[in-house]
GROMACS .gro file of C-alpha atoms in nm:
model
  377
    1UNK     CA    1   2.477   0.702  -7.566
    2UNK     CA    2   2.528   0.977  -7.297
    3UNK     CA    3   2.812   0.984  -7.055
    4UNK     CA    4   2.866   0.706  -6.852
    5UNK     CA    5   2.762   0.676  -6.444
    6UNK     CA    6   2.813   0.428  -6.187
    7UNK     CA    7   2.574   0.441  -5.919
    8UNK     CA    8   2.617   0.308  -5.577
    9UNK     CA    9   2.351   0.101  -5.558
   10UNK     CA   10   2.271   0.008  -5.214
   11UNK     CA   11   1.907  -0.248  -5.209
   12UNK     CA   12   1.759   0.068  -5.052
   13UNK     CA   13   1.464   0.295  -5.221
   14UNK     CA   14   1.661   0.608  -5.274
   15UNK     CA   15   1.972   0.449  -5.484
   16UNK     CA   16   1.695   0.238  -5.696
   17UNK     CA   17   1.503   0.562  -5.819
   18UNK     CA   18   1.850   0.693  -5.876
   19UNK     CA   19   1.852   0.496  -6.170
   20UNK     CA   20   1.532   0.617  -6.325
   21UNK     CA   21   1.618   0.975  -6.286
   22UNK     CA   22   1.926   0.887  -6.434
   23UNK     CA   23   1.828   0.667  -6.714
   24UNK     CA   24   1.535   0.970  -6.779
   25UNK     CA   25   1.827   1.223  -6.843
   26UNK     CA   26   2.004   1.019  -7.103
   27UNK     CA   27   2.272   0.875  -6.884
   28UNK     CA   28   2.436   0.530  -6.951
   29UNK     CA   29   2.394   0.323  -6.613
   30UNK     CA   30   2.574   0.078  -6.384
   31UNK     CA   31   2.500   0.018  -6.030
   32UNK     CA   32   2.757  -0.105  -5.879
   33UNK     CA   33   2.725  -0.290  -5.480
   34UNK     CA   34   2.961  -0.197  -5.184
   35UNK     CA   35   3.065  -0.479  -4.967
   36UNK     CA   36   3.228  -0.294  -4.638
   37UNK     CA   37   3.137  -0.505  -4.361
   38UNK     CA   38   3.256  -0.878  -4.306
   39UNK     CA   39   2.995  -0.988  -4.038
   40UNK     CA   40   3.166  -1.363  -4.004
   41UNK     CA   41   3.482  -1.226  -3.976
   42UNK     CA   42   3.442  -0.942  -3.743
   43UNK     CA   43   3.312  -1.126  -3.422
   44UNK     CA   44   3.028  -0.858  -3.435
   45UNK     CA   45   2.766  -1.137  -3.378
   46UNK     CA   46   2.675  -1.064  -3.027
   47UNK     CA   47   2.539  -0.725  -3.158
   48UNK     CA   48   2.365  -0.844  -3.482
   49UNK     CA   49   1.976  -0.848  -3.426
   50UNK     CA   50   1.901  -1.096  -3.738
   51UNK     CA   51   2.138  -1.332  -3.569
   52UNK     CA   52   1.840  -1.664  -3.608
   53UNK     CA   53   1.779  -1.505  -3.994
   54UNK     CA   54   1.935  -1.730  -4.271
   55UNK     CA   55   2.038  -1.414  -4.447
   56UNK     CA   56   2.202  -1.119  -4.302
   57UNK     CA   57   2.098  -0.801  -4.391
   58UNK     CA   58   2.409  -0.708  -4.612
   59UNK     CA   59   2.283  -0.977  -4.834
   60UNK     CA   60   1.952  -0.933  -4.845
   61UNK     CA   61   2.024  -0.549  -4.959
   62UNK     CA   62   2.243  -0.722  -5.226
   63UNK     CA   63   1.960  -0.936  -5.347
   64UNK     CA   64   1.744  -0.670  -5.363
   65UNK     CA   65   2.007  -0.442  -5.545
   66UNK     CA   66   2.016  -0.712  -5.799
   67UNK     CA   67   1.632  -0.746  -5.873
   68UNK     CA   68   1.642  -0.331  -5.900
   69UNK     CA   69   1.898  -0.396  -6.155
   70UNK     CA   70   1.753  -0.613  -6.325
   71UNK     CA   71   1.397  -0.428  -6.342
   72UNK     CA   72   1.597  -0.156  -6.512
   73UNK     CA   73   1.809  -0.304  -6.752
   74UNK     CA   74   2.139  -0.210  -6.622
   75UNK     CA   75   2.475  -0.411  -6.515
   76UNK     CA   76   2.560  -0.415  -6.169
   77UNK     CA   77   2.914  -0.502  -5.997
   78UNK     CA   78   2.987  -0.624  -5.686
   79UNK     CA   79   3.310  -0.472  -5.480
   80UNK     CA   80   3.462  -0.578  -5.158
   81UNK     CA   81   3.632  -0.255  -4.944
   82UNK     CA   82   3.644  -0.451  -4.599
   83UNK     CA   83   4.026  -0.345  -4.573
   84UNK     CA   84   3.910   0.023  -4.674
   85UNK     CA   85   3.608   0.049  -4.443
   86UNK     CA   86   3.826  -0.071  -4.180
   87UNK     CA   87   4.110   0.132  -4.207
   88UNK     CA   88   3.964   0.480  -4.257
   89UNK     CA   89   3.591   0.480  -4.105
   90UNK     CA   90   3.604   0.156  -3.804
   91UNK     CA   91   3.939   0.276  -3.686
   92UNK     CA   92   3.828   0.600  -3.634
   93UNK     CA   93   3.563   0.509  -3.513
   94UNK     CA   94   3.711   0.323  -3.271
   95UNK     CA   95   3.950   0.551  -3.208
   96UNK     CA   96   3.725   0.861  -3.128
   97UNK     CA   97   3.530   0.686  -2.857
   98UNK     CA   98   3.913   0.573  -2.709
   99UNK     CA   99   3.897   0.969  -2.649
  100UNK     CA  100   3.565   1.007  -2.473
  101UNK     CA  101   3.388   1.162  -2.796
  102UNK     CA  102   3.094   1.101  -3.003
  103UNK     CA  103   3.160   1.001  -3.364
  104UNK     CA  104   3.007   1.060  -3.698
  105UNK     CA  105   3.134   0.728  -3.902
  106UNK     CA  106   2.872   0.829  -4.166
  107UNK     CA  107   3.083   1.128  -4.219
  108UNK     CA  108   3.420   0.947  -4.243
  109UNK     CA  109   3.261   0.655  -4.487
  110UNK     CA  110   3.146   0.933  -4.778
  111UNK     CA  111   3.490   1.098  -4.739
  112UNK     CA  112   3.690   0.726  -4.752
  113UNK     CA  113   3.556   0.517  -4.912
  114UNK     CA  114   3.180   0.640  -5.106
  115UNK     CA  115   3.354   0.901  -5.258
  116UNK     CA  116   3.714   0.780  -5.288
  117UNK     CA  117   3.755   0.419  -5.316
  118UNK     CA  118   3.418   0.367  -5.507
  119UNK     CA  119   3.532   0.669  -5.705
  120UNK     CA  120   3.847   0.495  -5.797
  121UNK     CA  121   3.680   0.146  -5.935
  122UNK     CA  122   3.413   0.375  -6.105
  123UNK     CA  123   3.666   0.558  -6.300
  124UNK     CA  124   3.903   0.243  -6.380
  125UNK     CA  125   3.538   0.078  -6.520
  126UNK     CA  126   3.502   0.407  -6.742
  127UNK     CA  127   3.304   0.617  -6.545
  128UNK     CA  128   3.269   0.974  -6.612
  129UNK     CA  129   3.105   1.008  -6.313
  130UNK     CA  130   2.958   0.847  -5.983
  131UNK     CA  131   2.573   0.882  -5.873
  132UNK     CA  132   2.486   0.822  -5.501
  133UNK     CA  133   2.114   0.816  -5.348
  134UNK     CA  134   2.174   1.117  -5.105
  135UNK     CA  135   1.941   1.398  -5.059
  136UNK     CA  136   2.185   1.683  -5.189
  137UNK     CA  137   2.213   1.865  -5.490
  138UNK     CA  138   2.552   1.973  -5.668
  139UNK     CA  139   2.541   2.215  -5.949
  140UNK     CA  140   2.912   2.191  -6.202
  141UNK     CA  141   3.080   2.504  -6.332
  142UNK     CA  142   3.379   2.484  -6.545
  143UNK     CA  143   3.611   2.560  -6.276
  144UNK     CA  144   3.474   2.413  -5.974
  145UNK     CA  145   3.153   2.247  -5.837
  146UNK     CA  146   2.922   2.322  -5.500
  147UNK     CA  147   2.709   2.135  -5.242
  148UNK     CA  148   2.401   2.252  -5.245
  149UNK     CA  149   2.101   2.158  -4.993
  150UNK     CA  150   1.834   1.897  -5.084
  151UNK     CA  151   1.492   1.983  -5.158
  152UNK     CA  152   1.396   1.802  -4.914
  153UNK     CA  153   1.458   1.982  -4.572
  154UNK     CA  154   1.388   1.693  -4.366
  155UNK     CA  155   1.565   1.445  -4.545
  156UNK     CA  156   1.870   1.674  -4.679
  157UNK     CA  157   2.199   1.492  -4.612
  158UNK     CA  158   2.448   1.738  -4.687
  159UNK     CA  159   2.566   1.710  -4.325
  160UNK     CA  160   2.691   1.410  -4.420
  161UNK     CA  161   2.902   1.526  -4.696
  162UNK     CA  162   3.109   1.778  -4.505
  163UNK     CA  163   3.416   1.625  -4.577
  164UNK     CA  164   3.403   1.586  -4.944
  165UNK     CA  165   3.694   1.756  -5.171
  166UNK     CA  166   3.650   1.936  -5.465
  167UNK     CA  167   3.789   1.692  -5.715
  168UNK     CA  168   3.494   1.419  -5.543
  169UNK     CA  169   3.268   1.663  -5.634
  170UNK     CA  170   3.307   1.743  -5.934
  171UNK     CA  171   3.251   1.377  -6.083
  172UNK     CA  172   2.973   1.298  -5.864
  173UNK     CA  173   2.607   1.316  -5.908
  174UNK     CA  174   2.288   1.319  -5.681
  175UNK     CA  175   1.956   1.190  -5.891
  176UNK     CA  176   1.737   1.236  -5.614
  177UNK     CA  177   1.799   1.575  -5.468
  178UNK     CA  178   1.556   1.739  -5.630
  179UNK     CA  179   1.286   1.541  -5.486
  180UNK     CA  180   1.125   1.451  -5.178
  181UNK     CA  181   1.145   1.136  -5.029
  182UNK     CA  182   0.718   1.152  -5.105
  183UNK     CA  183   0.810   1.167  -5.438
  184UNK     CA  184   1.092   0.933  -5.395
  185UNK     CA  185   0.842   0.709  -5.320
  186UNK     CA  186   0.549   0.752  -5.564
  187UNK     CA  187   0.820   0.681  -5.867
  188UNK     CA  188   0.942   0.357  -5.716
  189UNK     CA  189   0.582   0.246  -5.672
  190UNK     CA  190   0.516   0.392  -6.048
  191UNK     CA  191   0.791   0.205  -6.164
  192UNK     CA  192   0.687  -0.113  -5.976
  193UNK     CA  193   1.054  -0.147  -5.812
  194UNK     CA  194   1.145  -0.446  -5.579
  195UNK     CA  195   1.243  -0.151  -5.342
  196UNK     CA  196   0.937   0.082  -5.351
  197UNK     CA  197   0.813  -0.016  -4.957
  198UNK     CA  198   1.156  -0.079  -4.813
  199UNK     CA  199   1.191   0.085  -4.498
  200UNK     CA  200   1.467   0.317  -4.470
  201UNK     CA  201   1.829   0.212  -4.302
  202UNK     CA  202   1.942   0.309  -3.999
  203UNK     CA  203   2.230   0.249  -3.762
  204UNK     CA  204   2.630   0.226  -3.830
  205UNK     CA  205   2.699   0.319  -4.163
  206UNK     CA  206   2.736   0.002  -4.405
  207UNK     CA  207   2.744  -0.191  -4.020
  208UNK     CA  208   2.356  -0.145  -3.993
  209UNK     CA  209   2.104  -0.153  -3.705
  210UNK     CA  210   2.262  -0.348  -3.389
  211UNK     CA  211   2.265  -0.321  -3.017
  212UNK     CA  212   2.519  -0.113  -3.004
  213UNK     CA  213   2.627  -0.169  -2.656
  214UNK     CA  214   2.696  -0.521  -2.720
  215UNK     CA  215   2.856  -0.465  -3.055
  216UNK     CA  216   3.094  -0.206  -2.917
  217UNK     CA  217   3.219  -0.449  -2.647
  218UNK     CA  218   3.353  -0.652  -2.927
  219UNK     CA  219   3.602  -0.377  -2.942
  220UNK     CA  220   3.652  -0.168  -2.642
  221UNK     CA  221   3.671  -0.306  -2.318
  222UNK     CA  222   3.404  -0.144  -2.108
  223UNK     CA  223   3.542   0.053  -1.803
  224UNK     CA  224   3.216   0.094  -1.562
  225UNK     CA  225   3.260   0.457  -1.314
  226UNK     CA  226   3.049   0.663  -1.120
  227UNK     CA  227   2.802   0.899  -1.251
  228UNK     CA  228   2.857   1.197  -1.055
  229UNK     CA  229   2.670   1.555  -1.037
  230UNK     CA  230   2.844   1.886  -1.081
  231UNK     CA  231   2.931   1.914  -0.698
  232UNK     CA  232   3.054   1.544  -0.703
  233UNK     CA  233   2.805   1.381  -0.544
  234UNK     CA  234   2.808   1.052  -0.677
  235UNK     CA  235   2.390   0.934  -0.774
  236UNK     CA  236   2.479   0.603  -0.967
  237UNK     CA  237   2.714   0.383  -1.149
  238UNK     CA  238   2.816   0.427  -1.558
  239UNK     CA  239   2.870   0.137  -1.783
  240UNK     CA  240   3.153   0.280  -1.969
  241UNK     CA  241   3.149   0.640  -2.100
  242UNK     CA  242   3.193   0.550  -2.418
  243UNK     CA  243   2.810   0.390  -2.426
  244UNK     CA  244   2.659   0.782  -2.337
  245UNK     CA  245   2.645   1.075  -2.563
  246UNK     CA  246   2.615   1.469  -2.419
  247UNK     CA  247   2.240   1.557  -2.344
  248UNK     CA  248   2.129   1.174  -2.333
  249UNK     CA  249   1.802   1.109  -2.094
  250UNK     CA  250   1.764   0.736  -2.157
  251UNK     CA  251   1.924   0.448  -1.990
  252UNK     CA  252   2.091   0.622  -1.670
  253UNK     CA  253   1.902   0.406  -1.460
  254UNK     CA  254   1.933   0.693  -1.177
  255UNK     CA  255   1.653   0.571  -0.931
  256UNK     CA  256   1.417   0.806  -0.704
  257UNK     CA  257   1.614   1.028  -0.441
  258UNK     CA  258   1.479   1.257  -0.131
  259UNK     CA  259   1.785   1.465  -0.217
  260UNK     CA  260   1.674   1.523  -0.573
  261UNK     CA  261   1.337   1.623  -0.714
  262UNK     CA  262   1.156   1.419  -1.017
  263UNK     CA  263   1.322   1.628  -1.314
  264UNK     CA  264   1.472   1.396  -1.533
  265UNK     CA  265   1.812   1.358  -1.546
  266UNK     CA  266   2.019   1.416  -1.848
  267UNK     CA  267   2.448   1.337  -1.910
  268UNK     CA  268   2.622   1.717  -1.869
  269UNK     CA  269   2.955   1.581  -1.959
  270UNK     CA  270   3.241   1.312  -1.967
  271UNK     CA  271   3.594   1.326  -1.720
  272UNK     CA  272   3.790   1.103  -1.872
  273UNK     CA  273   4.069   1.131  -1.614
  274UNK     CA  274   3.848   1.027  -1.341
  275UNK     CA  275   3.578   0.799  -1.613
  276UNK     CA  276   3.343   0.983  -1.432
  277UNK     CA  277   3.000   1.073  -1.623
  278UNK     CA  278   2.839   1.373  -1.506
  279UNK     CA  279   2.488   1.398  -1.476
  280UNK     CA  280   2.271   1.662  -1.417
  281UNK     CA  281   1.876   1.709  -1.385
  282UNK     CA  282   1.662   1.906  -1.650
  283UNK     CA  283   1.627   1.885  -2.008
  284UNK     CA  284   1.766   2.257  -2.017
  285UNK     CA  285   2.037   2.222  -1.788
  286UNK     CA  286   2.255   2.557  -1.815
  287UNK     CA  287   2.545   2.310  -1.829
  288UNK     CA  288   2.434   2.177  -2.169
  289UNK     CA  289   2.451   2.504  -2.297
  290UNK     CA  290   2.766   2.656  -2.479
  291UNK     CA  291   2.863   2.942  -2.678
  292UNK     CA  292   3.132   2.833  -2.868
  293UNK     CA  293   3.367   2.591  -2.964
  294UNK     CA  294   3.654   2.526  -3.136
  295UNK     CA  295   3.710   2.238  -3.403
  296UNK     CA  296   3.952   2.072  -3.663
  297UNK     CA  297   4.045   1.894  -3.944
  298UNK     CA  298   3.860   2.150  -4.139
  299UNK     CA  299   3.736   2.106  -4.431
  300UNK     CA  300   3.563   2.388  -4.723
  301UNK     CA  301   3.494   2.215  -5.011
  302UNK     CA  302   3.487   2.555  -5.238
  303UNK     CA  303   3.421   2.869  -5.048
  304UNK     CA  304   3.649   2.972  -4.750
  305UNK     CA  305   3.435   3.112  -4.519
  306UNK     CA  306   3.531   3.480  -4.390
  307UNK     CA  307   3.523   3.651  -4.031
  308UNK     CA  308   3.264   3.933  -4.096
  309UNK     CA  309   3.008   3.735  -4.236
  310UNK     CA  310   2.699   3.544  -4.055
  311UNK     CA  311   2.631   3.153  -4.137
  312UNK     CA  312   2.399   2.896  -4.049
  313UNK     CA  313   2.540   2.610  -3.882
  314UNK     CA  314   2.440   2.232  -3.796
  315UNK     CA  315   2.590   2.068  -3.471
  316UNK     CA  316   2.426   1.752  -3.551
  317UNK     CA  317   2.204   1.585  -3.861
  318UNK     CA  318   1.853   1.760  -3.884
  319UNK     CA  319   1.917   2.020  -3.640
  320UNK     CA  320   1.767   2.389  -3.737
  321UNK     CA  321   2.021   2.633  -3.853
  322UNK     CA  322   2.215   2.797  -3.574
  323UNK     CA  323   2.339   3.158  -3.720
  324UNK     CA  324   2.712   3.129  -3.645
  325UNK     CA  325   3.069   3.344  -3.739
  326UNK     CA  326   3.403   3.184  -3.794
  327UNK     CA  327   3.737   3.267  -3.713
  328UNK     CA  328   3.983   3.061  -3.892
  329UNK     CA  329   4.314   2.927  -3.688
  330UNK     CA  330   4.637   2.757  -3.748
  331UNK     CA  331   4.706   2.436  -3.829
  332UNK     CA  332   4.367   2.405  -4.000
  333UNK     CA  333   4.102   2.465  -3.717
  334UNK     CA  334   3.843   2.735  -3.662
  335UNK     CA  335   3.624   2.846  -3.390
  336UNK     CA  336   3.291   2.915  -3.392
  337UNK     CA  337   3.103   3.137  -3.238
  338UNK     CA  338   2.724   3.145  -3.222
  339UNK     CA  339   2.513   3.440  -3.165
  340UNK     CA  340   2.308   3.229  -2.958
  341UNK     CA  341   2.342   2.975  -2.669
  342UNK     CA  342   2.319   2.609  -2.842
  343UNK     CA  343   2.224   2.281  -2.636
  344UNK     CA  344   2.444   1.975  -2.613
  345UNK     CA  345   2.692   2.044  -2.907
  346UNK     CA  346   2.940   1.733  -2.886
  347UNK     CA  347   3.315   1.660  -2.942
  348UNK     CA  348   3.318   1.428  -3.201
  349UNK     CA  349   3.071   1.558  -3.381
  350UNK     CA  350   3.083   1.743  -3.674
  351UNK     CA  351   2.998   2.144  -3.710
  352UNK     CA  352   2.906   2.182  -4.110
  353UNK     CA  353   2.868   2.531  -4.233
  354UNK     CA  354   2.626   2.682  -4.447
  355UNK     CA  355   2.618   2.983  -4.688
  356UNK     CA  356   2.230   2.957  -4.737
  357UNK     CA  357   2.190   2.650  -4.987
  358UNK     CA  358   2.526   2.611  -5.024
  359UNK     CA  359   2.692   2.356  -4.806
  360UNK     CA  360   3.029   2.533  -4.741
  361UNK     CA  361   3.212   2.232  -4.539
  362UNK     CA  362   3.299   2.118  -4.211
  363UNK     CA  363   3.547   2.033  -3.911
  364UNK     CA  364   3.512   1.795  -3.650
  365UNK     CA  365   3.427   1.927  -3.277
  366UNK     CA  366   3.678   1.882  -3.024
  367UNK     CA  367   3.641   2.146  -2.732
  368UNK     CA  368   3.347   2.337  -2.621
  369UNK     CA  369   3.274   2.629  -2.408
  370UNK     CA  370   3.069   2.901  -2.242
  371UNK     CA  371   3.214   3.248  -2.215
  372UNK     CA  372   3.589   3.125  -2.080
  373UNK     CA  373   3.494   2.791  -1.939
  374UNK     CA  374   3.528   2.496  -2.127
  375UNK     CA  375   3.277   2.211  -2.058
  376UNK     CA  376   3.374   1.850  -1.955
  377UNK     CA  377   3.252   1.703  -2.283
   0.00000   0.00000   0.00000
C-alpha cells in the first residue's frame, strides 16, 4: 500500500476526481468532510436562499461526499471546525469590512483552517499527506516545496493559496492541477460519479451562495451616508459602505441628472470618517487608476522576492498578470510598484506574486496610490 492521503472531500466535482487521480497513482485514500458553518446557530437565515429546502446545502454536499465515497471504495470522516472557522476566517472577515475594506475570506480559510486545522486531524489519523481539489500544482524537493500555477489558466487557484507556509506545503497535494476543469469533467462522467454535473460553488467560502446584504446585517449594523462625487456634490444615498466594493457599477441606484451625462457611474472610493461613498462616472475613471500600493502581512512561501527583478502580479482572482517590482519594508510589508497604471486595486484584497509558474506568495492590500496621492479606498 502507498503512502497514506486524506483528501478534503467537499460533495463538489473537483475533490471527487481527486480521488481517482489519487487512487490511479497508488495512493491509499480517505476523504475526509469539513463542517465550518453552523447555519442554525449563526442567525444567518435571513441571508440563506434554500431557506423553504428541507436540506441545506452544507448537507446536501455531505450526502453527496458520501455517495462519492462510497463509489470509490474509500472511508470518509466527518469533522466539525465551527470554533476554527469562526475564529480565524468570520472574524476577520468581519473585522476587515469594520475598516472599510474588501476581504478575501477564501484566502484566510486555506491558511486557517484547509491547511492547518484539517492538516492537524489528517496527520493525528496517519496521514502522510493532505490532497485538496484546487487547481494548483506543487512540485517536492528534499529541502523545500513550491506553488506552482494550474494548468488550467482560467480555473488556476493559486491566488487563493497566497498565504500558505512552507511546512503546509510540503505535506499537501493537488490531484487535479494538471488538468482542466474539461477534463475534470469527462473523468467524473467516465467514472459515473454522483458529482460529475454538479455545478460549481460559489459565494462565502464554506458559508456558500447568500444575499449577502442581508446576511451581513446579521453582523454589522448598517450605517446608510451619502454618496458623494469628487467635488462633494452629494448625487444619492449609500446603504452602508461596507455593502460596495472599489470599481462597482451595480446597485447605486443613482437616477438620471441634467447636471450629469448618461455614463455610468462607478464607486471611486470609501471616507470612512465622513461614511461617505464616492462615486464617479465612467468605467475608466482616472480615479480608479493607481500606480502603486503598499501592503502587509506578507507572506513568500519559498522564494523572497528581490528589488531588481520584474514579476507578474494578481490584484484580484483571474485577473491577467500585471508586470510589477517589489521593495520589501519593515515590519513585514512591501510596496509594489507596477510598470503600468492598474484599475480598481482594493484594500483588503490580496496582491499575490508570481515568478512565472511559480506562485511566490502574497500580502494583503491596505493603501493605494497614484504618483504621491493616496486614494480614498
Amino acid at each position: 500500500m502507498g503512502k497514506k492521503v486524506i483528501l478534503g472531500l467537499s460533495g463538489g466535482v473537483d475533490s471527487s476526481v481527486a480521488i481517482i487521480e489519487l487512487l490511479k497513482q497508488g495512493y491509499e485514500v480517505e476523504g475526509m468532510f469539513m463542517r465550518n458553518w453552523d447555519s442554525a446557530t449563526n442567525n444567518d437565515i435571513l441571508g440563506n436562499p434554500d431557506l423553504n429546502d428541507d436540506v441545506c446545502p452544507q448537507e446536501r454536499d455531505f450526502q453527496d461526499a458520501e455517495k462519492v465515497a462510497e463509489e470509490c471504495g474509500i472511508k470518509l470522516h466527518r469533522i466539525d471546525f465551527i470554533g476554527e472557522y469562526w475564529d480565524n476566517v468570520f472574524t476577520y472577515f468581519l473585522n476587515e469590512y469594520k475598516k472599510g475594506r474588501t476581504p478575501n475570506p477564501d484566502i484566510m480559510c486555506n491558511k486557517y483552517i484547509k491547511f492547518d486545522a484539517f492538516l492537524k486531524e489528517a496527520e493525528r489519523l496517519g496521514a502522510d499527506y493532505i490532497a485538496m481539489g484546487h487547481y494548483a500544482r506543487v512540485k517536492h524537493y528534499p529541502d523545500h516545496s513550491i506553488l506552482l500555477r494550474g494548468v488550467d489558466s482560467n480555473k488556476d487557484q493559486t491566488y487563493f493559496l497566497c498565504m500558505l507556509r512552507q511546512d503546509q506545503l510540503k505535506h499537501s497535494l493537488f490531484p487535479v492541477g494538471d488538468l482542466t476543469k474539461k477534463e475534470v469533467r469527462e473523468i467524473a462522467l467516465e467514472n459515473n460519479l454522483a458529482t460529475a454535473k454538479k455545478k460549481d460553488s460559489t459565494g462565502i467560502c464554506f458559508i456558500g451562495e447568500r444575499n449577502f446584504k442581508k446576511f451581513l446585517q446579521n453582523y454589522l449594523p448598517a450605517k446608510p451616508g451619502n454618496m458623494v462625487t469628487l467635488d462633494g456634490k452629494v448625487v444619492a444615498r449609500h446603504d452602508g459602505l461596507m455593502y460596495y466594493t472599489i470599481g462597482q457599477r451595480k446597485g447605486l441606484g443613482i437616477g438620471g441628472s441634467n447636471e450629469y451625462n448618461n455614463d455610468a457611474w462607478f464607486v471611486l472610493g470609501k471616507n470612512l470618517k465622513k461614511n461617505e461613498l464616492i462615486v464617479g462616472q465612467g468605467i475608466d475613471n482616472p480615479y480608479l487608476y493607481s500606480d502603486h500600493c503598499f501592503a502587509e502581512d506578507c507572506n513568500f512561501i519559498y522564494d523572497i522576492p528581490r528589488e531588481d527583478k520584474v514579476y507578474q502580479a494578481k490584484f484580484r482572482y483571474r485577473q491577467s498578470d500585471i508586470n510589477v517590482k517589489v521593495k520589501l519594508l519593515p515590519d513585514n510589508k512591501m510596496e509594489v510598484i507596477y510598470l503600468e497604471p492598474v484599475r480598481a486595486v482594493t484594500p483588503g484584497q490580496a496582491v499575490v506574486l508570481y515568478d512565472g509558474e511559480i506562485c511566490l506568495g502574497g500580502a494583503i492590500i491596505t493603501d493605494v496610490y497614484m504618483k504621491e496621492e493616496k486614494r480614498l479606498y
